[in-house]
Amino acid sequence: MSVLSVQRAATGNRLLDTLPGRDLRRVLAGCETIELAFGEVLYTPGERLGYAYFPTRSFISLVMPVDASASLEVGLVGSEGLFGIPLALGADASPVRAVVQGAGSALRMAAARFCGELQRSPALQRNVDRYVLVHLSELAQTAGCTRFHMVEARLARWLLMTQDRARADAFHVTHEFLALMLGVRRVGVTKAAGALQQRGLIHYRRGNVTVLDRRGLKAASCGCYKADREAYVRILG
Amino acid sequence: MSVLSVQRAATGNRLLDTLPGRDLRRVLAGCETIELAFGEVLYTPGERLGYAYFPTRSFISLVMPVDASASLEVGLVGSEGLFGIPLALGADASPVRAVVQGAGSALRMAAARFCGELQRSPALQRNVDRYVLVHLSELAQTAGCTRFHMVEARLARWLLMTQDRARADAFHVTHEFLALMLGVRRVGVTKAAGALQQRGLIHYRRGNVTVLDRRGLKAASCGCYKADREAYVRILG
DNA sequence: GCGATTGTGTGCGCTGGCGCGCAGACGGGC
DNA sequence: GCCCGTCTGCGCGCCAGCGCACACAATCGC
């Protein structure tokens, strides 16, 4: 196994693992490893952003609140990214709520330290910049998808995106929660999920979903999942 | 009039006019002034981004294409911003189409030169970073707005945003075009615009809209316009 | 083992927006 | 002054998703 591949597996977070060894060591020195619990709220709009989070085995939902009771997921951060983009761009606040969607480990770095490391490591700066682009791209895609596509297709896309980040076929999520993410009624999710289950693409049972047929799910989803993946590959290789 | 305020009025673009004199001069040396015509397409996804555009008296729509025939506006760039964010983040492509929405002057800089200037001028880098944040914020807001709000409120928001960038009470825009921006049918726009006109908030006639009652329009719009403004002020002051 | 909590399934009436198609109104070009 | 293209207005049937309300099922705490 080459030195490079050892490095790549070092933390589990892609933004960090592709750093040159020296930068990586310095960055890691500023991080602490933490365990994120399912449902934990890492950030609420209005607060100050105290940390940047680099998911390693966890993943995080970015939820945009609208009109008190409504909300919509506008991003999903797994081990390919970070939560805390505004810090990298010179602000200490975000319009979105950050909720732990998949429990697991993450690295966390204090805001000020993160800004400092960005100055010191051009490689980190570059990685983060690229990730900002990926996020921008996903955001635009999500906006369009949300406007035009049916609940069932959007659900399929969501399941695929989540499966990628959970790196597992099964994960915990209730219809109620999904409804909040997709910005629809719980009943809408029940119907859509029922249809997907009927077709043998997924199986779910009291808050636990299992993806049975990933290929079929891709076919059932809108083109947005594919578009997301392509954008990701184009930008981050 | 202070030196500062003279500087601020120099180009008409806020990202540039807030630069220190030396940086501004160097950046301007790399720009050419151009006239953008209504409807002109500055960029189509798939192409290479050849230039960064800094609107001075013009403004530009960012349109996300979805499924061949559908599309949705996901951003509006006036003299407060630039088109070409991906360049600043190390890429040379964008998922959105850039269409001139308000004819007028702009500054344009070749992609490579723009990247170079960003390296040389921390002030420019900072301004652009902040603008990226504003754009991110608007994008998230738009995603939520598009999902949950009625056409009439969204139209009101659009008119206010456009009025800000056109810096005029009247501007050219047809129902057909609005429908493309809002991602709805032309008839939907006709109905919504009719309602706003009925209430004396706007006047329109064959592709020309006049805002008559800005305050009323704010009341008719969803909270998203206000939220956008607040985010802008918070980030860019 | 039993009640309380959480998660899923269903029915019903409503409505905003869709697709389609057509009619009228204005205005620029010749 | 006329014609034709552009812009606006309207009607009709349709349907996805909404709000509400209730029923049942699985799990958890005790």
Coordinates of C-alpha atoms (C1' of nucleotides) in Angstrom, one line a residue:
Chain A
M1 CA 0.0 0.0 0.0
S2 CA 1.5 3.3 -1.0
V3 CA 2.1 6.3 1.3
L4 CA -0.6 8.2 -0.6
S5 CA -3.3 5.6 0.0
V6 CA -2.4 5.4 3.6
Q7 CA -2.9 9.1 3.8
R8 CA -6.2 8.9 2.0
A9 CA -7.6 6.6 4.5
A10 CA -6.2 8.5 7.5
T11 CA -9.3 10.4 8.7
G12 CA -12.1 9.3 6.4
N13 CA -12.9 12.8 5.3
R14 CA -12.0 13.5 1.7
L15 CA -11.3 17.2 2.1
L16 CA -8.6 16.3 4.6
D17 CA -7.3 13.1 3.3
T18 CA -6.3 14.6 0.0
L19 CA -4.0 17.2 1.7
P20 CA -0.3 16.8 1.6
G21 CA 1.0 15.1 4.7
R22 CA 2.4 18.1 6.4
D23 CA -0.8 20.1 6.0
L24 CA -2.9 17.2 7.1
R25 CA -0.9 16.8 10.3
R26 CA -1.2 20.4 11.2
V27 CA -4.9 20.5 10.4
L28 CA -5.5 17.3 12.5
A29 CA -3.6 18.9 15.4
G30 CA -6.3 21.5 15.4
C31 CA -9.2 19.0 15.3
E32 CA -10.9 17.0 17.9
T33 CA -12.7 13.7 17.1
I34 CA -16.3 13.7 18.2
E35 CA -19.3 11.4 18.0
L36 CA -22.4 12.9 16.5
A37 CA -25.8 11.5 17.7
F38 CA -28.7 11.1 15.4
G39 CA -30.9 14.2 15.4
E40 CA -28.4 16.4 17.1
V41 CA -28.6 20.0 16.0
L42 CA -25.1 21.4 15.3
Y43 CA -26.2 24.8 14.3
T44 CA -29.3 27.0 14.3
P45 CA -29.6 30.2 12.2
G46 CA -29.0 33.2 14.3
E47 CA -26.2 31.6 16.4
R48 CA -22.5 32.1 15.8
L49 CA -20.7 29.4 14.0
G50 CA -18.3 28.1 16.5
Y51 CA -16.8 25.2 14.6
A52 CA -16.3 23.6 11.3
Y53 CA -17.3 20.0 11.1
F54 CA -15.7 17.4 8.9
P55 CA -17.9 14.2 8.9
T56 CA -15.9 11.0 8.8
R57 CA -18.5 8.4 9.4
S58 CA -21.5 10.7 10.1
F59 CA -23.5 12.9 7.8
I60 CA -25.4 16.1 8.2
S61 CA -28.5 17.7 6.7
L62 CA -28.7 21.3 5.9
V63 CA -32.2 22.5 6.4
M64 CA -33.6 25.9 5.3
P65 CA -36.5 27.0 7.5
V66 CA -39.3 28.8 5.7
D67 CA -42.3 30.5 7.3
A68 CA -42.1 29.1 10.9
S69 CA -43.6 25.6 10.2
A70 CA -42.2 24.7 6.8
S71 CA -38.7 23.7 6.0
L72 CA -36.7 22.2 3.2
E73 CA -33.4 20.3 3.0
V74 CA -31.0 22.2 0.8
G75 CA -27.8 20.1 1.3
L76 CA -26.4 16.9 2.6
V77 CA -22.9 16.8 3.9
G78 CA -21.0 13.5 4.2
S79 CA -17.4 12.6 4.4
E80 CA -16.9 14.3 1.1
G81 CA -17.4 17.7 2.6
L82 CA -17.7 20.0 5.6
F83 CA -20.2 22.0 7.5
G84 CA -19.0 25.5 8.0
I85 CA -18.6 27.0 4.5
P86 CA -19.4 30.5 5.7
L87 CA -16.4 30.4 7.9
A88 CA -14.2 29.8 4.9
L89 CA -15.8 32.8 3.2
G90 CA -15.3 35.2 6.0
A91 CA -18.6 35.0 7.9
D92 CA -19.7 33.4 11.1
A93 CA -23.3 32.7 10.4
S94 CA -25.4 30.6 8.1
P95 CA -29.0 30.7 7.0
V96 CA -29.5 26.9 7.4
R97 CA -29.9 24.6 10.3
A98 CA -27.4 21.7 10.6
V99 CA -28.9 18.5 11.8
V100 CA -27.1 15.2 12.2
Q101 CA -28.8 12.8 9.9
G102 CA -26.5 9.8 10.3
A103 CA -24.9 9.2 13.6
G104 CA -21.1 8.6 13.7
S105 CA -17.8 10.2 14.0
A106 CA -16.6 13.6 12.8
L107 CA -13.7 15.9 13.2
R108 CA -14.4 19.4 14.5
M109 CA -12.2 22.4 14.5
A110 CA -12.8 25.8 16.2
A111 CA -13.8 28.5 13.8
A112 CA -10.8 30.8 14.3
R113 CA -8.4 27.9 14.0
F114 CA -10.1 26.8 10.8
C115 CA -9.7 30.3 9.3
G116 CA -6.0 30.3 10.2
E117 CA -5.4 26.9 8.7
L118 CA -7.0 28.0 5.5
Q119 CA -4.5 30.8 5.3
R120 CA -1.6 28.5 6.0
S121 CA -2.6 25.6 3.7
P122 CA -3.3 26.5 0.1
A123 CA -4.2 22.8 -0.5
L124 CA -6.9 23.0 2.2
Q125 CA -8.1 26.3 0.7
R126 CA -8.3 24.7 -2.7
N127 CA -10.2 21.7 -1.4
V128 CA -12.7 23.8 0.4
D129 CA -13.2 26.1 -2.6
R130 CA -13.9 23.1 -4.8
Y131 CA -16.4 21.8 -2.2
V132 CA -18.1 25.2 -2.1
L133 CA -18.6 24.8 -5.8
V134 CA -20.1 21.3 -5.4
H135 CA -22.4 22.6 -2.8
L136 CA -23.5 25.5 -5.0
S137 CA -24.1 23.1 -7.8
E138 CA -26.2 20.8 -5.6
L139 CA -28.2 23.7 -4.3
A140 CA -29.1 24.9 -7.7
Q141 CA -30.0 21.3 -8.7
T142 CA -32.1 20.9 -5.6
A143 CA -34.0 24.1 -6.3
G144 CA -35.0 23.0 -9.7
C145 CA -35.7 19.4 -8.6
T146 CA -38.0 20.6 -5.8
R147 CA -39.9 22.8 -8.2
F148 CA -40.5 20.3 -11.0
H149 CA -40.3 16.8 -9.9
M150 CA -42.8 14.4 -8.2
V151 CA -42.5 13.4 -4.6
E152 CA -41.7 9.8 -5.6
A153 CA -38.7 10.8 -7.8
R154 CA -37.4 13.2 -5.2
L155 CA -37.7 10.6 -2.6
A156 CA -35.7 8.1 -4.7
R157 CA -33.0 10.8 -5.2
W158 CA -32.9 11.5 -1.5
L159 CA -32.5 7.8 -0.7
L160 CA -29.7 7.5 -3.1
M161 CA -27.9 10.5 -1.8
T162 CA -28.3 9.4 1.7
Q163 CA -27.1 5.9 0.9
D164 CA -24.0 7.3 -0.6
R165 CA -23.2 9.1 2.6
A166 CA -24.3 6.4 5.0
R167 CA -22.1 4.0 3.1
A168 CA -24.7 1.4 4.0
D169 CA -27.9 -0.1 2.5
A170 CA -30.0 0.5 5.5
F171 CA -30.4 3.6 7.7
H172 CA -32.7 5.1 10.1
V173 CA -35.3 7.6 8.9
T174 CA -39.1 8.0 9.5
H175 CA -41.7 9.2 7.0
E176 CA -42.2 12.2 9.2
F177 CA -38.6 13.2 9.0
L178 CA -38.5 12.6 5.3
A179 CA -41.5 14.9 4.9
L180 CA -39.6 17.7 6.6
M181 CA -36.6 17.2 4.4
L182 CA -38.6 17.1 1.1
G183 CA -41.0 19.8 2.2
V184 CA -44.1 17.7 1.7
R185 CA -46.7 16.1 3.9
R186 CA -45.9 12.9 5.8
V187 CA -48.8 11.3 3.9
G188 CA -47.1 12.2 0.6
V189 CA -44.0 10.3 1.8
T190 CA -46.0 7.3 2.9
K191 CA -47.6 7.1 -0.5
A192 CA -44.3 7.5 -2.4
A193 CA -42.4 5.2 -0.2
G194 CA -45.2 2.6 -0.5
A195 CA -44.9 2.8 -4.3
L196 CA -41.2 2.3 -4.2
Q197 CA -41.6 -0.6 -1.8
Q198 CA -44.3 -2.1 -4.0
R199 CA -41.9 -2.1 -6.9
G200 CA -39.3 -3.9 -4.7
L201 CA -36.8 -1.0 -4.7
I202 CA -36.8 -0.5 -1.0
H203 CA -38.0 -2.0 2.2
Y204 CA -38.9 0.0 5.3
R205 CA -40.2 -0.8 8.7
R206 CA -40.8 1.6 11.5
G207 CA -38.1 4.2 10.7
N208 CA -35.6 1.9 9.1
V209 CA -35.2 1.9 5.3
T210 CA -33.2 -0.6 3.3
V211 CA -32.3 0.0 -0.3
L212 CA -32.9 -3.3 -2.1
D213 CA -32.4 -2.3 -5.7
R214 CA -30.1 0.7 -6.2
R215 CA -30.3 0.5 -10.0
G216 CA -34.0 0.5 -9.9
L217 CA -34.0 3.4 -7.6
K218 CA -31.8 5.4 -10.0
A219 CA -34.4 4.7 -12.7
A220 CA -37.2 5.8 -10.4
S221 CA -35.4 9.0 -9.4
C222 CA -35.3 12.1 -11.6
G223 CA -32.1 13.0 -13.5
C224 CA -31.0 15.2 -10.6
Y225 CA -29.2 12.4 -8.8
K226 CA -27.1 11.7 -11.9
A227 CA -26.5 15.4 -12.5
D228 CA -25.3 15.8 -8.9
R229 CA -22.9 12.9 -9.3
E230 CA -21.5 14.3 -12.5
A231 CA -21.0 17.7 -11.1
Y232 CA -19.2 16.2 -8.2
V233 CA -16.9 14.2 -10.3
R234 CA -16.3 17.1 -12.7
I235 CA -15.3 19.4 -9.8
L236 CA -13.6 17.1 -7.3
G237 CA -12.5 14.4 -9.6
Chain B
M1 CA -16.7 64.7 -1.4
S2 CA -14.1 62.4 0.2
V3 CA -11.6 60.3 -1.7
L4 CA -13.5 57.2 -0.6
S5 CA -16.8 58.3 -2.0
V6 CA -15.1 59.2 -5.3
Q7 CA -13.7 55.7 -5.4
R8 CA -17.0 54.2 -4.6
A9 CA -18.6 55.8 -7.6
A10 CA -15.7 54.9 -9.9
T11 CA -17.0 51.9 -11.8
G12 CA -20.5 51.4 -10.5
N13 CA -19.8 47.8 -9.4
R14 CA -19.7 47.4 -5.7
L15 CA -17.3 44.5 -5.6
L16 CA -14.8 46.7 -7.3
D17 CA -15.6 50.1 -5.9
T18 CA -14.8 49.0 -2.4
L19 CA -11.3 48.0 -3.3
P20 CA -8.3 50.1 -2.2
G21 CA -7.2 52.5 -5.0
R22 CA -4.2 50.5 -6.0
D23 CA -6.0 47.2 -6.4
L24 CA -8.9 48.9 -8.1
R25 CA -6.6 50.4 -10.7
R26 CA -4.9 47.1 -11.4
V27 CA -8.1 45.3 -11.7
L28 CA -9.6 47.9 -14.0
A29 CA -6.5 47.6 -16.2
G30 CA -7.5 44.0 -16.8
C31 CA -11.1 44.8 -17.6
E32 CA -12.9 46.0 -20.7
T33 CA -16.1 47.9 -20.6
I34 CA -18.8 46.3 -22.6
E35 CA -22.5 46.9 -23.4
L36 CA -24.8 44.0 -22.7
A37 CA -27.9 43.7 -24.8
F38 CA -31.2 42.5 -23.4
G39 CA -31.6 38.7 -23.8
E40 CA -27.9 38.1 -24.6
V41 CA -26.7 34.8 -23.4
L42 CA -23.3 35.2 -21.7
Y43 CA -22.9 31.6 -20.8
T44 CA -24.5 28.2 -21.4
P45 CA -23.7 25.1 -19.3
G46 CA -21.2 22.9 -20.9
E47 CA -19.1 25.8 -22.3
R48 CA -15.9 27.0 -20.7
L49 CA -16.2 30.2 -18.7
G50 CA -14.1 32.6 -20.6
Y51 CA -14.8 35.8 -18.6
A52 CA -15.9 37.2 -15.3
Y53 CA -18.6 39.8 -15.7
F54 CA -19.1 42.7 -13.3
P55 CA -22.4 44.5 -14.1
T56 CA -22.3 48.2 -13.6
R57 CA -25.6 49.3 -15.1
S58 CA -26.8 46.0 -16.4
F59 CA -28.0 42.9 -14.6
I60 CA -27.9 39.2 -15.3
S61 CA -30.2 36.2 -14.6
L62 CA -28.9 32.9 -13.6
V63 CA -31.1 30.2 -14.9
M64 CA -31.0 26.5 -14.0
P65 CA -32.2 24.3 -16.8
V66 CA -34.3 21.3 -15.7
D67 CA -35.5 18.5 -17.9
A68 CA -35.1 20.0 -21.4
S69 CA -38.1 22.3 -21.4
A70 CA -38.3 23.5 -17.8
S71 CA -36.1 26.1 -16.1
L72 CA -35.9 28.2 -13.0
E73 CA -34.1 31.4 -12.1
V74 CA -31.7 30.7 -9.2
G75 CA -29.9 34.0 -9.0
L76 CA -29.9 37.6 -10.1
V77 CA -26.7 39.5 -10.5
G78 CA -26.6 43.3 -10.5
S79 CA -24.0 45.9 -9.7
E80 CA -23.6 44.3 -6.3
G81 CA -22.0 41.2 -7.6
L82 CA -20.4 39.3 -10.5
F83 CA -21.0 36.5 -12.8
G84 CA -18.2 34.0 -12.7
I85 CA -18.1 32.6 -9.2
P86 CA -16.8 29.2 -10.3
L87 CA -13.7 30.9 -11.6
A88 CA -12.9 32.3 -8.2
L89 CA -13.3 28.8 -6.8
G90 CA -11.0 27.1 -9.2
A91 CA -13.4 25.8 -11.9
D92 CA -14.2 27.0 -15.4
A93 CA -17.8 25.8 -15.7
S94 CA -21.1 26.5 -14.2
P95 CA -24.4 24.6 -14.1
V96 CA -26.4 27.7 -14.8
R97 CA -27.2 29.7 -17.9
A98 CA -26.4 33.5 -17.7
V99 CA -28.9 35.7 -19.5
V100 CA -28.8 39.5 -19.7
Q101 CA -32.0 40.6 -18.0
G102 CA -31.3 44.3 -17.9
A103 CA -29.4 45.9 -20.8
G104 CA -26.5 48.2 -19.9
S105 CA -22.8 48.4 -19.3
A106 CA -20.6 45.9 -17.5
L107 CA -16.9 45.3 -17.0
R108 CA -15.5 42.0 -18.2
M109 CA -12.2 40.3 -17.4
A110 CA -10.6 37.3 -18.9
A111 CA -10.9 34.2 -16.7
A112 CA -7.1 33.7 -16.3
R113 CA -6.5 37.3 -15.5
F114 CA -9.4 37.3 -12.9
C115 CA -7.8 34.3 -11.1
G116 CA -4.5 36.1 -11.1
E117 CA -5.9 39.3 -9.7
L118 CA -7.6 37.3 -6.9
Q119 CA -4.2 36.0 -6.0
R120 CA -2.7 39.5 -6.0
S121 CA -5.5 41.4 -4.2
P122 CA -6.7 40.1 -0.9
A123 CA -9.3 42.8 -0.9
L124 CA -10.8 41.5 -4.1
Q125 CA -10.6 38.0 -2.8
R126 CA -12.4 39.1 0.3
N127 CA -15.1 40.9 -1.6
V128 CA -15.7 38.0 -3.9
D129 CA -15.8 35.5 -1.0
R130 CA -18.5 37.6 0.7
Y131 CA -20.5 37.8 -2.5
V132 CA -20.3 34.0 -2.8
L133 CA -21.9 33.8 0.6
V134 CA -24.7 36.2 -0.4
H135 CA -25.3 34.1 -3.5
L136 CA -25.4 30.9 -1.4
S137 CA -27.8 32.5 0.9
E138 CA -30.1 33.7 -1.9
L139 CA -30.0 30.4 -3.5
A140 CA -31.2 28.6 -0.3
Q141 CA -33.9 31.2 0.2
T142 CA -35.0 30.8 -3.4
A143 CA -35.2 27.1 -3.1
G144 CA -37.5 27.4 -0.1
C145 CA -39.5 30.2 -1.6
T146 CA -40.1 28.3 -4.8
R147 CA -41.3 25.3 -2.9
F148 CA -43.8 26.9 -0.6
H149 CA -45.0 30.3 -1.8
M150 CA -47.7 31.2 -4.2
V151 CA -47.0 32.6 -7.6
E152 CA -48.3 36.0 -6.8
A153 CA -46.0 36.4 -3.8
R154 CA -43.0 35.1 -5.7
L155 CA -43.8 37.5 -8.6
A156 CA -43.8 40.4 -6.1
R157 CA -40.5 39.3 -4.8
W158 CA -39.1 39.0 -8.2
L159 CA -40.2 42.5 -9.2
L160 CA -38.7 44.0 -6.1
M161 CA -35.4 42.2 -6.6
T162 CA -35.3 43.3 -10.2
Q163 CA -36.3 46.9 -9.4
D164 CA -33.3 47.0 -7.0
R165 CA -30.9 45.9 -9.7
A166 CA -32.5 48.0 -12.5
R167 CA -32.4 51.0 -10.3
A168 CA -35.5 52.2 -12.1
D169 CA -39.3 51.9 -11.5
A170 CA -39.9 50.6 -15.0
F171 CA -38.3 47.8 -16.9
H172 CA -38.8 45.4 -19.8
V173 CA -40.2 42.0 -19.1
T174 CA -42.9 39.9 -20.7
H175 CA -45.2 37.4 -18.9
E176 CA -43.7 34.7 -21.0
F177 CA -40.2 35.5 -19.8
L178 CA -41.4 35.8 -16.2
A179 CA -42.9 32.4 -16.5
L180 CA -39.6 30.9 -17.4
M181 CA -37.9 32.6 -14.5
L182 CA -40.5 31.6 -11.9
G183 CA -40.9 28.1 -13.4
V184 CA -44.6 28.4 -13.9
R185 CA -47.0 28.7 -16.8
R186 CA -47.4 32.0 -18.6
V187 CA -51.0 32.0 -17.7
G188 CA -50.0 31.8 -14.0
V189 CA -48.0 35.0 -14.4
T190 CA -50.8 36.7 -16.2
K191 CA -53.2 35.9 -13.4
A192 CA -50.7 37.0 -10.6
A193 CA -49.7 40.1 -12.5
G194 CA -53.3 41.0 -13.1
A195 CA -54.0 40.7 -9.4
L196 CA -51.1 43.0 -8.5
Q197 CA -52.2 45.5 -11.1
Q198 CA -55.7 45.3 -9.8
R199 CA -54.5 46.3 -6.4
G200 CA -52.6 49.3 -7.9
L201 CA -49.1 47.9 -7.0
I202 CA -47.8 47.7 -10.6
H203 CA -48.7 48.7 -14.1
Y204 CA -47.8 46.7 -17.1
R205 CA -48.3 47.0 -20.8
R206 CA -46.9 44.8 -23.6
G207 CA -43.7 43.8 -21.9
N208 CA -43.1 46.9 -19.8
V209 CA -43.7 46.8 -16.1
T210 CA -43.8 49.8 -13.8
V211 CA -43.7 49.5 -10.1
L212 CA -46.2 51.9 -8.7
D213 CA -46.3 51.0 -5.0
R214 CA -43.1 49.5 -3.7
R215 CA -44.3 49.3 -0.1
G216 CA -47.5 47.5 -1.2
L217 CA -45.4 45.1 -3.3
K218 CA -43.3 44.3 -0.3
A219 CA -46.5 43.5 1.6
A220 CA -47.7 41.3 -1.2
S221 CA -44.4 39.4 -1.4
C222 CA -43.4 36.6 0.9
G223 CA -40.9 37.3 3.6
C224 CA -38.1 36.0 1.3
Y225 CA -37.4 39.4 -0.2
K226 CA -36.8 40.9 3.3
A227 CA -34.8 37.9 4.3
D228 CA -32.6 38.3 1.2
R229 CA -32.0 42.0 2.0
E230 CA -31.1 41.2 5.6
A231 CA -28.7 38.5 4.6
Y232 CA -27.1 40.9 2.1
V233 CA -26.7 43.7 4.7
R234 CA -25.4 41.2 7.3
I235 CA -22.7 39.9 4.9
L236 CA -21.8 42.8 2.8
G237 CA -22.8 45.7 5.1
Chain C
dG1 C1' -47.8 -8.1 30.3
dC2 C1' -49.9 -3.6 29.8
dG3 C1' -50.5 1.1 28.6
dA4 C1' -48.1 4.9 26.3
dT5 C1' -45.6 6.5 22.6
dT6 C1' -44.2 6.4 18.0
dG7 C1' -44.7 5.1 13.3
dT8 C1' -47.6 3.9 9.2
dG9 C1' -52.0 3.5 6.3
dT10 C1' -56.4 5.5 4.5
dG11 C1' -60.3 8.5 3.3
dC12 C1' -62.3 13.0 1.9
dG13 C1' -62.9 17.4 0.1
dC14 C1' -60.2 21.3 -1.6
dT15 C1' -57.2 24.1 -4.5
dG16 C1' -53.2 25.9 -7.0
dG17 C1' -51.1 25.2 -10.8
dC18 C1' -50.8 22.3 -15.3
dG19 C1' -51.6 21.4 -20.4
dC20 C1' -54.0 22.8 -24.2
dG21 C1' -56.3 25.7 -27.2
dC22 C1' -58.1 29.9 -28.8
dA23 C1' -59.4 35.0 -29.0
dG24 C1' -58.5 39.6 -28.7
dA25 C1' -55.3 43.7 -28.4
dC26 C1' -51.5 46.3 -29.5
dG27 C1' -47.7 47.9 -32.3
dG28 C1' -43.8 47.9 -35.6
dG29 C1' -42.6 47.2 -40.4
dC30 C1' -43.6 47.8 -45.0
Chain D
dG1 C1' -52.9 52.0 -43.6
dC2 C1' -52.7 47.3 -43.4
dC3 C1' -50.7 43.0 -41.9
dC4 C1' -48.5 40.0 -39.1
dG5 C1' -46.0 38.9 -35.1
dT6 C1' -46.0 39.6 -30.3
dC7 C1' -48.2 40.0 -25.9
dT8 C1' -52.2 39.4 -22.9
dG9 C1' -56.6 37.2 -21.4
dC10 C1' -59.7 33.4 -20.6
dG11 C1' -62.0 28.7 -20.4
dC12 C1' -61.9 23.8 -19.4
dG13 C1' -60.7 19.5 -17.6
dC14 C1' -57.2 17.4 -14.8
dC15 C1' -54.2 16.0 -10.9
dA16 C1' -50.5 16.3 -7.4
dG17 C1' -50.3 17.6 -3.2
dC18 C1' -52.7 19.9 0.9
dG19 C1' -55.2 19.9 5.5
dC20 C1' -57.6 17.4 8.5
dA21 C1' -58.9 13.4 11.0
dC22 C1' -59.0 8.8 12.4
dA23 C1' -57.4 3.7 12.7
dC24 C1' -54.2 0.4 13.4
dA25 C1' -49.6 -1.6 14.4
dA26 C1' -45.1 -2.0 16.4
dT27 C1' -42.1 -0.9 20.0
dC28 C1' -40.6 0.8 24.6
dG29 C1' -40.8 1.7 29.5
dC30 C1' -42.4 0.1 33.5

